Coordinates of C-alpha atoms and ligand atoms in Angstrom, one line a residue:
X1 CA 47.6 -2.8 -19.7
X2 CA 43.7 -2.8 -19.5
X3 CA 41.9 -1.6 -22.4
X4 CA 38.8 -0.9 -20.3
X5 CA 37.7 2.0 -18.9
X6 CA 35.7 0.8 -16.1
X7 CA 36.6 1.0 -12.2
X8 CA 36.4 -3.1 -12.7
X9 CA 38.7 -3.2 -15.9
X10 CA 42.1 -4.1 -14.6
X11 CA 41.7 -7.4 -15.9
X12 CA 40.1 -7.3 -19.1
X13 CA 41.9 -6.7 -22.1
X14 CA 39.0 -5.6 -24.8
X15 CA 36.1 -2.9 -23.7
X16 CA 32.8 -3.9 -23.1
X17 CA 30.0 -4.1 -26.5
X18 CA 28.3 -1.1 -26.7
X19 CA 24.8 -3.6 -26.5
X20 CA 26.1 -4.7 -23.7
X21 CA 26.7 -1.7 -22.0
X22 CA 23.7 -0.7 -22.9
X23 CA 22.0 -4.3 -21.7
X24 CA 23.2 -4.2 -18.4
X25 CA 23.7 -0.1 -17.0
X26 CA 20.9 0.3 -14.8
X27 CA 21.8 4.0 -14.0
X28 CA 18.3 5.0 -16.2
X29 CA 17.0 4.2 -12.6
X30 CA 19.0 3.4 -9.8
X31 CA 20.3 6.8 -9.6
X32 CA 17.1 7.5 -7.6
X33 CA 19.1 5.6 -4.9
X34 CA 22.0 8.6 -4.8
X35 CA 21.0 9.9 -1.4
X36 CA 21.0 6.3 0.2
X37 CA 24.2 5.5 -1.5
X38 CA 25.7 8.8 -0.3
X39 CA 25.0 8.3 3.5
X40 CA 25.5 4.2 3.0
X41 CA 29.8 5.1 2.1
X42 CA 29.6 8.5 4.3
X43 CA 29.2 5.9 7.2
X44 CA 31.3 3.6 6.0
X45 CA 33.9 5.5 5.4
X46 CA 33.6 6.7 8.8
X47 CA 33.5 3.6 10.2
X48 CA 37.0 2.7 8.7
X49 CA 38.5 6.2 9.9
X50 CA 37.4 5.0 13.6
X51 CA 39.2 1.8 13.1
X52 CA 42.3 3.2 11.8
X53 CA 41.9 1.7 7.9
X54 CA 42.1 5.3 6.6
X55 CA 43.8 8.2 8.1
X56 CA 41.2 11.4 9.5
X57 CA 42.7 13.4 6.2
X58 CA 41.3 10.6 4.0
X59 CA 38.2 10.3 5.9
X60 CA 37.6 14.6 5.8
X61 CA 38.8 14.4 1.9
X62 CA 35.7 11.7 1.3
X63 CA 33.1 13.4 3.7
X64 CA 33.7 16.8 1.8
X65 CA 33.8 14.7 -1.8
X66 CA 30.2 13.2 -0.9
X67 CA 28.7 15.9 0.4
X68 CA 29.6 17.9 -2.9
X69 CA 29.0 15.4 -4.8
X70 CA 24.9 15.6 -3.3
X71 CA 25.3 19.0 -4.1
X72 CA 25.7 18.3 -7.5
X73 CA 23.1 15.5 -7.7
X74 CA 20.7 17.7 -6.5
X75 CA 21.2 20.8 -8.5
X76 CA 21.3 18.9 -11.4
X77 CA 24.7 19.5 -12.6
X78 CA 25.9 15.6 -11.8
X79 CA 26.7 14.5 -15.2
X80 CA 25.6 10.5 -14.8
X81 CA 27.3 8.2 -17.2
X82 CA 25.9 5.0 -18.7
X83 CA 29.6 3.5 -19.1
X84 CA 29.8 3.6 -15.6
X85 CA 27.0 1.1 -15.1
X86 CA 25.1 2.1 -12.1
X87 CA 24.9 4.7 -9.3
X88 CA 27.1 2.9 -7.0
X89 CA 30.3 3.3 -9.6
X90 CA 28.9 7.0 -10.7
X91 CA 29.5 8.5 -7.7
X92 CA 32.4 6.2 -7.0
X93 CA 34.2 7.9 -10.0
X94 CA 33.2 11.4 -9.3
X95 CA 34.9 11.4 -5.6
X96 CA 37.9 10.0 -7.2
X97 CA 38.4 12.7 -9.6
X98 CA 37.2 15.6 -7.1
X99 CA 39.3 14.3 -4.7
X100 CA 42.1 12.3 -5.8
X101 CA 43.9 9.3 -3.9
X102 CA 41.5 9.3 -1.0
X103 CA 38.6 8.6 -3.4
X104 CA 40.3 5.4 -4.2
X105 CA 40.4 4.1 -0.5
X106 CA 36.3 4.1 0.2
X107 CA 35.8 0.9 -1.6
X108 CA 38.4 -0.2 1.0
X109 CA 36.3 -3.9 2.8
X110 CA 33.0 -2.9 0.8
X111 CA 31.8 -4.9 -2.4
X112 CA 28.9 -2.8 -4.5
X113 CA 26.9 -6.4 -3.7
X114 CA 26.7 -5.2 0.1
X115 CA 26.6 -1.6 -1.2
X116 CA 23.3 -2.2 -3.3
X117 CA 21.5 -4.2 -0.5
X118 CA 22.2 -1.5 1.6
X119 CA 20.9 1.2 -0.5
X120 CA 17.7 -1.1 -1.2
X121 CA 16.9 -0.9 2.4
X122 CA 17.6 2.2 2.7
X123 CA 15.2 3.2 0.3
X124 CA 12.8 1.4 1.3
X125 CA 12.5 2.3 4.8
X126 CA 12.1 5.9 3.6
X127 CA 9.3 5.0 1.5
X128 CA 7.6 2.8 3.3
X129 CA 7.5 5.5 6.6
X130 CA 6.1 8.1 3.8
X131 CA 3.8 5.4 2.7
X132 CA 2.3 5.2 6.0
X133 CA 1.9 8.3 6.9
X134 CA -0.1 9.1 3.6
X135 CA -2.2 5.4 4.5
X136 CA -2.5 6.8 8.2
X137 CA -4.2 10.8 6.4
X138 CA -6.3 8.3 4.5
X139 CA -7.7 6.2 7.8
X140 CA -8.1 9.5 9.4
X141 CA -10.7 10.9 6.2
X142 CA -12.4 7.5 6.1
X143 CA -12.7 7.3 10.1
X144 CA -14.1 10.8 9.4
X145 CA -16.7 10.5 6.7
X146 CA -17.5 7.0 8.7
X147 CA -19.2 9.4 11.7
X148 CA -20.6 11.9 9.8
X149 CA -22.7 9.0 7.9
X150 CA -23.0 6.3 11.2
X151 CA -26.5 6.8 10.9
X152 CA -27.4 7.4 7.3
X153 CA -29.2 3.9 5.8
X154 CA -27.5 2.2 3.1
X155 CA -28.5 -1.2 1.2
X156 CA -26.4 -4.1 2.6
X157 CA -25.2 -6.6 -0.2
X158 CA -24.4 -10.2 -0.7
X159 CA -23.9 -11.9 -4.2
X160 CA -24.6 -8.3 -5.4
X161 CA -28.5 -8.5 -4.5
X162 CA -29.8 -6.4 -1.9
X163 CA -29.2 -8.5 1.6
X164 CA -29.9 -6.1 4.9
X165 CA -30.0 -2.7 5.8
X166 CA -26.4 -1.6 7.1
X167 CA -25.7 2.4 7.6
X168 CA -23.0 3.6 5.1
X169 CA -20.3 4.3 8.4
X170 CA -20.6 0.5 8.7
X171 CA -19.8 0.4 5.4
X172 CA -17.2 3.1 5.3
X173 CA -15.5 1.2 8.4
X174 CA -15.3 -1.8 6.5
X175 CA -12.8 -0.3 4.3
X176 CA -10.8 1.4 7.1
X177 CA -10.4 -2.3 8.7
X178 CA -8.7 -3.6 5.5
X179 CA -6.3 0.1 5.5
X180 CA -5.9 -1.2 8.7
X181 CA -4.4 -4.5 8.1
X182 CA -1.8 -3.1 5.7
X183 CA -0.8 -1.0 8.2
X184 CA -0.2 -3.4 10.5
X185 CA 1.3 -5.5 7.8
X186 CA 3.9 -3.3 6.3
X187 CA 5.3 -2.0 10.4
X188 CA 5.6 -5.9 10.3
X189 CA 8.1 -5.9 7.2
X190 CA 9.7 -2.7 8.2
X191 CA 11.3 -4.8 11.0
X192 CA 13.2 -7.0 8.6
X193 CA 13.9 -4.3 5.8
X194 CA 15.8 -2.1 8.9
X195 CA 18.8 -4.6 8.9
X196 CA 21.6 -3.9 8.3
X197 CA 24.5 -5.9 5.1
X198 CA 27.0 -3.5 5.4
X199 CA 30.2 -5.6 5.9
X200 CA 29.2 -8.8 4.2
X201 CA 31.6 -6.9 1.4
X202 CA 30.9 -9.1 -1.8
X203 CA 30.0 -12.5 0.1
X204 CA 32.0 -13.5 2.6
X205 CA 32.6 -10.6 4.4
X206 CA 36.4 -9.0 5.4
X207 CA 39.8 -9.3 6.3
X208 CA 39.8 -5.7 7.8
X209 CA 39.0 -5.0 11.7
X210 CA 35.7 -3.6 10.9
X211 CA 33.0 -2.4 13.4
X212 CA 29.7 -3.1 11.8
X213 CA 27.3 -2.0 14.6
X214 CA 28.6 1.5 14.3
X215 CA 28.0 1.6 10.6
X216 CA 24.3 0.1 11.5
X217 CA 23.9 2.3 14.7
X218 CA 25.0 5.5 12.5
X219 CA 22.4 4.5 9.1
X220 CA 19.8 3.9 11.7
X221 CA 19.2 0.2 11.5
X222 CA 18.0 -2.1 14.0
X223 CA 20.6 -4.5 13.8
X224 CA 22.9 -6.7 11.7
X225 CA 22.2 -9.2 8.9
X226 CA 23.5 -12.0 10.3
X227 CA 25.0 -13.9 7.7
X228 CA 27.0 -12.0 4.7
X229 CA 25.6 -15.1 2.1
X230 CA 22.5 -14.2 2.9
X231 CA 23.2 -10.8 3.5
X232 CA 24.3 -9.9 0.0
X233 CA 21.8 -12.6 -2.1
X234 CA 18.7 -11.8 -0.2
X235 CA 15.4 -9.6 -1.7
X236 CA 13.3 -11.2 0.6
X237 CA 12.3 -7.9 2.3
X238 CA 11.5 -6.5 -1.0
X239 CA 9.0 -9.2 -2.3
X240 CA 7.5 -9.2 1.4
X241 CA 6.8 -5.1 0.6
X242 CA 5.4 -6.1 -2.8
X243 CA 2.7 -8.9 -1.8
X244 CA 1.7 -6.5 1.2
X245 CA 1.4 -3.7 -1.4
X246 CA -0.3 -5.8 -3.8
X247 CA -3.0 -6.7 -1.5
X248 CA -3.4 -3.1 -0.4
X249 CA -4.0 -2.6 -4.2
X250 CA -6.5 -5.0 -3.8
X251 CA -8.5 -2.9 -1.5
X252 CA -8.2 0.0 -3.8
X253 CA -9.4 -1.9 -6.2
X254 CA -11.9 -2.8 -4.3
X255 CA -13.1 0.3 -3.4
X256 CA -12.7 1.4 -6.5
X257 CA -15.5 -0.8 -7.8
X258 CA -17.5 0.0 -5.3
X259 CA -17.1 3.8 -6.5
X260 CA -17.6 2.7 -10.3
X261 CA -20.8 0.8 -9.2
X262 CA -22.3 3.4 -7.0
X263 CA -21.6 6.6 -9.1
X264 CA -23.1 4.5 -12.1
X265 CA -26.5 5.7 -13.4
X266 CA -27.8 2.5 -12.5
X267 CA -27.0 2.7 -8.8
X268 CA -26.6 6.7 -8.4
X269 CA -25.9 6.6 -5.1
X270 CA -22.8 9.4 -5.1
X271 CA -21.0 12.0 -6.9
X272 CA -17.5 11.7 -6.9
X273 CA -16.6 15.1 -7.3
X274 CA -16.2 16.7 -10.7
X275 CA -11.9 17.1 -9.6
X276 CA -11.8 13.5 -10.0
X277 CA -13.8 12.4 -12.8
X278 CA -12.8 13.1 -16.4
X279 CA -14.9 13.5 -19.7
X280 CA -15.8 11.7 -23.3
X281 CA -14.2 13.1 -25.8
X282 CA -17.5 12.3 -28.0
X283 CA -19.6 12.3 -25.6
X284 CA -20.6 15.7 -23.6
X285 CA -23.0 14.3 -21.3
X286 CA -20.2 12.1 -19.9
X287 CA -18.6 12.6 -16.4
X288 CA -16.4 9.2 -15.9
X289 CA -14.9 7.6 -12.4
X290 CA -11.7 7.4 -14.1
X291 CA -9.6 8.0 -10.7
X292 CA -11.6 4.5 -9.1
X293 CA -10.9 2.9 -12.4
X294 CA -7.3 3.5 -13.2
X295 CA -6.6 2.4 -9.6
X296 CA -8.2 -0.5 -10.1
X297 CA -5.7 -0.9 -13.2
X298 CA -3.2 -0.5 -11.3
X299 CA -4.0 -3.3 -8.8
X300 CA -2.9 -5.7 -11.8
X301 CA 0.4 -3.7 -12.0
X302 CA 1.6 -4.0 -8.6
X303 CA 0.4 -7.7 -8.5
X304 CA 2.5 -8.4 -11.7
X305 CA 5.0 -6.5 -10.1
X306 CA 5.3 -8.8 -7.1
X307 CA 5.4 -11.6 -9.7
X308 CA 8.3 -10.1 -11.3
X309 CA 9.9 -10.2 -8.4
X310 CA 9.1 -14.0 -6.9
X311 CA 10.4 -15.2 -10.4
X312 CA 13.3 -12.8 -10.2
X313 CA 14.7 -14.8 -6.8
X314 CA 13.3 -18.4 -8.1
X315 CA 16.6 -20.3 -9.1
X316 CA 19.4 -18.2 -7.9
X317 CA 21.8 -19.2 -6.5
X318 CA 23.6 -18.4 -3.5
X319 CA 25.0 -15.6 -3.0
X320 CA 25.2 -12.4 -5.2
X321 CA 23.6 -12.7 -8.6
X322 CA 23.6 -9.8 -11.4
X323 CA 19.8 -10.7 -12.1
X324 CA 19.3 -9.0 -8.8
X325 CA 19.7 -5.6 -10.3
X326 CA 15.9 -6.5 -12.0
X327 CA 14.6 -6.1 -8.5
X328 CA 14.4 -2.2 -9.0
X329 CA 11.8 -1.4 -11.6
X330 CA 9.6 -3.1 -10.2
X331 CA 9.9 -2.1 -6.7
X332 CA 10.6 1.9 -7.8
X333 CA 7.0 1.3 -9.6
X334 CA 5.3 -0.4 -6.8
X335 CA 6.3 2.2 -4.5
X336 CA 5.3 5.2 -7.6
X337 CA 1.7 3.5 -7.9
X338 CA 1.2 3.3 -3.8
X339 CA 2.1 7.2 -3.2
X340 CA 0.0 8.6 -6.5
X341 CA -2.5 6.0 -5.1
X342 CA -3.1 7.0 -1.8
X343 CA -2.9 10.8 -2.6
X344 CA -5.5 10.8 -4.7
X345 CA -8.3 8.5 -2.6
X346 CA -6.8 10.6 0.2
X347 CA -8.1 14.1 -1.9
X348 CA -10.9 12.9 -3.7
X349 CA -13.1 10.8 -0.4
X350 CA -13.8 14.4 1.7
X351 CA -15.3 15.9 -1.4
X352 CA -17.7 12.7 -2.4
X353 CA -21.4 13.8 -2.4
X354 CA -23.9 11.3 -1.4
X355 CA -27.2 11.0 -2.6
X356 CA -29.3 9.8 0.4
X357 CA -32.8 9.4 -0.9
X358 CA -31.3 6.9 -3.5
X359 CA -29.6 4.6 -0.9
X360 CA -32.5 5.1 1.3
X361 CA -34.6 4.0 -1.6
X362 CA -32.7 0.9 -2.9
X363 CA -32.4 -0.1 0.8
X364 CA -35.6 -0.8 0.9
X365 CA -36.2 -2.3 -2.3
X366 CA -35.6 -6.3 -2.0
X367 CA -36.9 -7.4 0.7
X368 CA -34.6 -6.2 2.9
X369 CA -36.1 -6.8 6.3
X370 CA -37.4 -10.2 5.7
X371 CA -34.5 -11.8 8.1
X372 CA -36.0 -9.0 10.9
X373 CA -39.7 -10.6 10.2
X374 CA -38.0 -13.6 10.7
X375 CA -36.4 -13.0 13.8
X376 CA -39.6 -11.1 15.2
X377 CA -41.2 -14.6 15.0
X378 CA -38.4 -15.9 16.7
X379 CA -39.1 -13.6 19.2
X380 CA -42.9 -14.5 19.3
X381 CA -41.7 -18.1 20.0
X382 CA -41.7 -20.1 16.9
X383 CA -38.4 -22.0 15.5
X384 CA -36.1 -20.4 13.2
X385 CA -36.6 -22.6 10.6
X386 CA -40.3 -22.0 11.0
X387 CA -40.2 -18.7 10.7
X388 CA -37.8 -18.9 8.2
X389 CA -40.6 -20.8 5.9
X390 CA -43.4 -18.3 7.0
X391 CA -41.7 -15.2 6.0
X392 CA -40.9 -16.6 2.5
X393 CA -44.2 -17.0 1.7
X394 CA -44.9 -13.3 2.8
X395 CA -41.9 -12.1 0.8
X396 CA -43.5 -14.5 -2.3
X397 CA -47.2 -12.6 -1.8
X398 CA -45.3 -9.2 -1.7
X399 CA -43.5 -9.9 -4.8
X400 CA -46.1 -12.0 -6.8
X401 CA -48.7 -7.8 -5.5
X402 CA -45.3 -5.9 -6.0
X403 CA -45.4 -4.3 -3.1
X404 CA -42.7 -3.6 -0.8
X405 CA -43.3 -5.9 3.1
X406 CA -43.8 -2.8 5.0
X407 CA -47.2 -1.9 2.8
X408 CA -48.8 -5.3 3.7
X409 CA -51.8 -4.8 6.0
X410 CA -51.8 -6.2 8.8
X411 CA -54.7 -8.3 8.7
X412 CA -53.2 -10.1 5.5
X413 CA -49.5 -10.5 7.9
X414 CA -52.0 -12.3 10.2
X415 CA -53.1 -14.6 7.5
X416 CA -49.8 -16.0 7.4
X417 CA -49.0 -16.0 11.1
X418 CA -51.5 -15.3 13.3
X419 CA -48.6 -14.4 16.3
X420 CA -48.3 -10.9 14.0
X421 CA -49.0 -7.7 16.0
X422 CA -48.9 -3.8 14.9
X423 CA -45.5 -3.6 16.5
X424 CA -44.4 -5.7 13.5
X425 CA -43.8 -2.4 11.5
X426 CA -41.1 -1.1 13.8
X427 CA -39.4 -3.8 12.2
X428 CA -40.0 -3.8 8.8
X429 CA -38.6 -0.3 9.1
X430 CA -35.0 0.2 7.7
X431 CA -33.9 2.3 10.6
X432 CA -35.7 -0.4 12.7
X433 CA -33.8 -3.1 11.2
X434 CA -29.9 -1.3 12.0
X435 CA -30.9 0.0 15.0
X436 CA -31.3 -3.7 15.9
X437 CA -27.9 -4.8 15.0
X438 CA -26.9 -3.4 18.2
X439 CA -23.6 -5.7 18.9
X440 CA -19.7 -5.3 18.6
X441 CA -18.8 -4.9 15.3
X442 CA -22.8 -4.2 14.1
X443 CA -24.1 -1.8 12.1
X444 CA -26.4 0.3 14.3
X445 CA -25.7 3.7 14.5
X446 CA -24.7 4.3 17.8
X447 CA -22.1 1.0 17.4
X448 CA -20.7 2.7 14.6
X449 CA -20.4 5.8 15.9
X450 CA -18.3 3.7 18.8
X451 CA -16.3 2.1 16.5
X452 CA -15.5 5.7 14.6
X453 CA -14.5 7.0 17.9
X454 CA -12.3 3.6 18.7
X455 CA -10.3 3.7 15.5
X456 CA -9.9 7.6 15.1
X457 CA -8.2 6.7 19.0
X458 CA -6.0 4.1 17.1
X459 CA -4.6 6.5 14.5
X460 CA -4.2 9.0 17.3
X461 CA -1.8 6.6 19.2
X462 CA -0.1 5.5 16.2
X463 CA 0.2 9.4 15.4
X464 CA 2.3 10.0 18.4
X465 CA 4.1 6.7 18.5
X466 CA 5.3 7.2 15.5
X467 CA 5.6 11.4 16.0
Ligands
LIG501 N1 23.9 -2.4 -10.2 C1 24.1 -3.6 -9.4 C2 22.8 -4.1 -8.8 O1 21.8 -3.4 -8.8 C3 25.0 -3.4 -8.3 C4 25.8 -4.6 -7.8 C5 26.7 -5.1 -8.9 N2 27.5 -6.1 -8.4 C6 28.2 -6.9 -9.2 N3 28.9 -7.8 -8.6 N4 28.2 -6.7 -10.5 O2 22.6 -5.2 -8.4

C-alpha cells in the first residue's frame, strides 16, 4: 500500500522529507496561475466530454467543481496546501473531494507538464495585453507633452557636453520611439506565446481520440504547438518576453537618468512633482527623484531576471525537466516590475514642471550654434572643411573673451571671414538654429509638431485595432 499521501504516491512506499517538500512546492507562487489553470482543465475537460472520454454527468460534475472551486480561490477561503506541491495538484485535490469519482477522470490524457505550459501562456498573454495597454496610456502622455513643448528650446547633447539646439518635443519624441519599439516587439512575441500544448500530455502526447483545436479554439489560442517534445520542454516564449522587457527597462532607465540629471541642482531644468519625489531623513532641504532612480534599479532586476532564465533552459534536456518550475519567479517579477513601472512614469510625466529659462539658458551656453556658423559659410560658398577651420577659431576668440558667439560684433566676425554679413545673427540664434533643422525626423518645431500628430495617429490605430 502507498505510504504517501500525494496524487503521485501509488508507487512510493516512504513519504516525502519534510526539506524536500519544502525544497520543491512551488505553491508560495504559482497559485497566482489558479484562474489560467481553472479555464486550461474547464476546456479540457470539455473537450473529452465532446469526444466521448467522459460521460456529460462527469463533465457537469467537473464544470460545477471548478467553478466553485474559483469561488473559493477568490474569496479567500481556498485552503492551499504545501504537501500538495503546486497549484496544478491543489486544485486537482479539491475537485476530487467536492466532487467525488468524476474529479478523478480530468487528469484523463493530460500530464501537469502540458498543464503548466499551458497556464504559462496563459498568463502571459493576459499580462502582456495589460502591459500594453498601460505602455500604449504612456505613448499617449509622452506624444502629449511632446506638442505642448515642440517649440520650447532645449540643449542638445553628445558625450554629455552641450552639442546643438533641439526643442524638448524632439527630445520627448525620442523616448516615445524607443516605447515604440517595445511595442512593436512584445505584439511580435505574443504571436508565439498564443500557442497552444494542450495534448502533448507529459511528452509524447495520447492514446485517447483527442481534439486539440477545440481545446485551442475554446482558450483562445492561435494555433497548436506542433510538436509535444517541444511542446512540454519549451520556455522559449518566456525568455523572448524577458529580453524584450529588459530592454524596455533599459529605456526607463534611461529616462530615468535623464530625470536624475535634469532635476539635479546642477542642471535644474524640471521639477518632478513633489507626488513623486521623496525626502532626507536628515536632511530637510532635500526633495530626491527616487521614482527615476528606483526604476533605474530595477533595470538590473529584470536584466538579471532574463539571465536567470537563459541559464535556467542552458543544458536541459529534452523534454520535461523539474528545473523548469524556476521559470516563475522570475517571470512573476519581471512582469510585477513592468506594471508598477509603467504606472508610475505614466502618473508622474503630466505633472513634470519645466523650467524654461534654465534650458533656454544652458542651450545657449557652449557654443551651440557653431555647426550653423559653419554651415552659413557653406552657404556663402566656402568648403566644409574650410569653414569648419574658420569657425573654430571664432569659437576659440569667444572662449579665450568669454563671451557667448552671438555677442561678437560683427566687424570682429569679418576679421575672421570677410564673407560674414548682419544676417549672420539669425543664425547664431537658438530658435534660428531648430527652425533650420527643417527635415523628416528634425527637430524644428513645426516637424515636431508633425511628428506629434503622426504618432498620437499611430496609437489611435492601434487603439481601435486592438479595441
Ligand atoms: N510545478 C511544476 C512546474 O512548475 C508543474 C509540473 C510538474 N511536472 C512534473 N513532472 N513534476 O513545472
Amino acid at each position: 500500500m502507498s505510504r504517501s499521501n500525494k496524487l503521485w504516491g501509488g508507487r512510493f512506499l516512504k513519504s516525502t522529507s519534510t526539506a524536500t517538500e519544502e525544497f520543491s512546492a512551488s505553491i508560495r507562487y504559482d497559485y497566482r496561475l489558479y484562474n489560467h489553470d481553472i479555464d486550461g482543465s474547464l476546456a479540457h475537460a470539455r473537450m473529452l466530454c465532446s469526444k466521448e472520454v467522459i460521460s456529460v454527468d462527469e463533465f457537469a460534475a467537473i464544470e460545477n467543481g471548478l467553478k466553485k472551486i474559483r469561488g473559493e480561490i477568490e474569496s479567500n477561503s481556498f485552503k492551499w496546501s504545501e504537501t500538495l506541491e503546486d497549484v496544478h495538484m491543489n486544485i486537482e485535490a479539491a475537485l476530487t473531494s467536492h466532487i467525488g469519482e468524476a474529479g478523478k477522470k480530468l487528469h484523463t490524457g493530460r500530464s501537469r507538464n502540458d498543464q503548466v505550459a499551458t497556464d504559462m501562456r496563459l498568463f502571459l498573454r493576459e499580462e502582456l495585453d495589460e502591459i500594453c495597454l498601460q505602455l500604449t496610456k504612456l505613448q499617449y502622455v509622452l506624444i502629449s507633452l511632446a506638442k505642448r513643448e515642440a517649440g520650447t528650446i532645449f540643449p542638445g547633447y553628445t558625450h554629455m557636453q552641450s552639442a546643438q539646439p533641439v526643442t524638448l518635443g524632439h527630445h520627448i519624441l525620442a523616448w516615445n520611439e524607443m516605447l515604440q519599439r517595445d511595442y512593436q516587439r512584445l505584439q511580435e512575441c505574443r504571436r508565439r506565446i498564443n500557442l497552444c500544448p494542450l495534448g502533448s500530455a507529459a511528452l509524447a502526447g495520447t492514446s485517447y481520440p483527442i481534439d486539440r483545436d477545440m481545446t485551442a479554439k475554446e482558450l483562445g489560442f492561435d494555433g497548436l504547438c506542433l510538436n509535444s517534445l517541444d511542446a512540454v520542454s519549451d520556455r522559449d516564449f518566456i525568455i523572448e518576453f524577458t529580453a524584450h522587457a529588459s530592454l524596455l527597462m533599459v529605456h526607463f532607465s534611461r529616462m530615468s537618468e535623464e530625470l536624475v540629471l535634469w532635476s539635479s541642482d546642477a542642471f535644474n531644468f524640471i521639477d518632478l512633482g513633489d507626488e513623486f519625489c521623496t525626502g532626507s531623513s536628515i536632511m530637510p532641504q532635500k526633495k530626491n527623484p527616487d521614482v527615476a532612480e528606483l526604476a533605474r534599479g530595477k533595470c538590473g532586476r529584470v536584466t538579471g531576471n532574463l539571465m536567470a532564465l537563459l541559464m535556467l533552459m542552458k543544458g536541459q534536456p529534452l523534454t520535461y525537466n523539474r528545473d523548469n518550475q524556476e521559470d516563475k519567479e522570475p517571470l512573476f517579477d519581471t512582469v510585477d516590475t513592468l506594471h508598477i513601472c509603467l504606472r508610475v512614469f505614466t502618473a508622474m510625466f503630466p505633472g513634470v514642471t519645466f523650467n524654461y529659462k534654465r534650458m533656454h539658458a544652458a542651450a545657449t551656453r557652449g557654443y551651440s550654434t557653431a555647426t550653423d556658423l559653419a554651415d552659413y559659410l557653406v552657404k556663402k560658398n566656402m568648403a566644409f572643411r574650410d569653414a569648419h577651420e574658420v569657425v573654430g577659431k571664432v569659437v576659440g576668440y569667444a572662449v579665450k573673451n568669454g563671451i557667448e558667439l552671438a555677442d561678437i560684433e560683427l566687424d570682429r566676425l569679418k576679421s575672421f571671414c570677410t564673407v560674414i554679413e548682419r544676417d549672420v545673427y539669425n543664425i547664431l540664434d537658438l530658435q534660428g538654429s531648430v527652425n533650420a533643422r527643417d527635415h523628416i525626423g528634425g527637430t524644428a518645431p513645426g516637424r515636431v509638431m508633425q511628428a506629434a500628430t503622426d504618432a498620437r495617429n499611430l496609437l489611435d490605430a492601434r487603439v481601435s485595432e486592438t479595441g
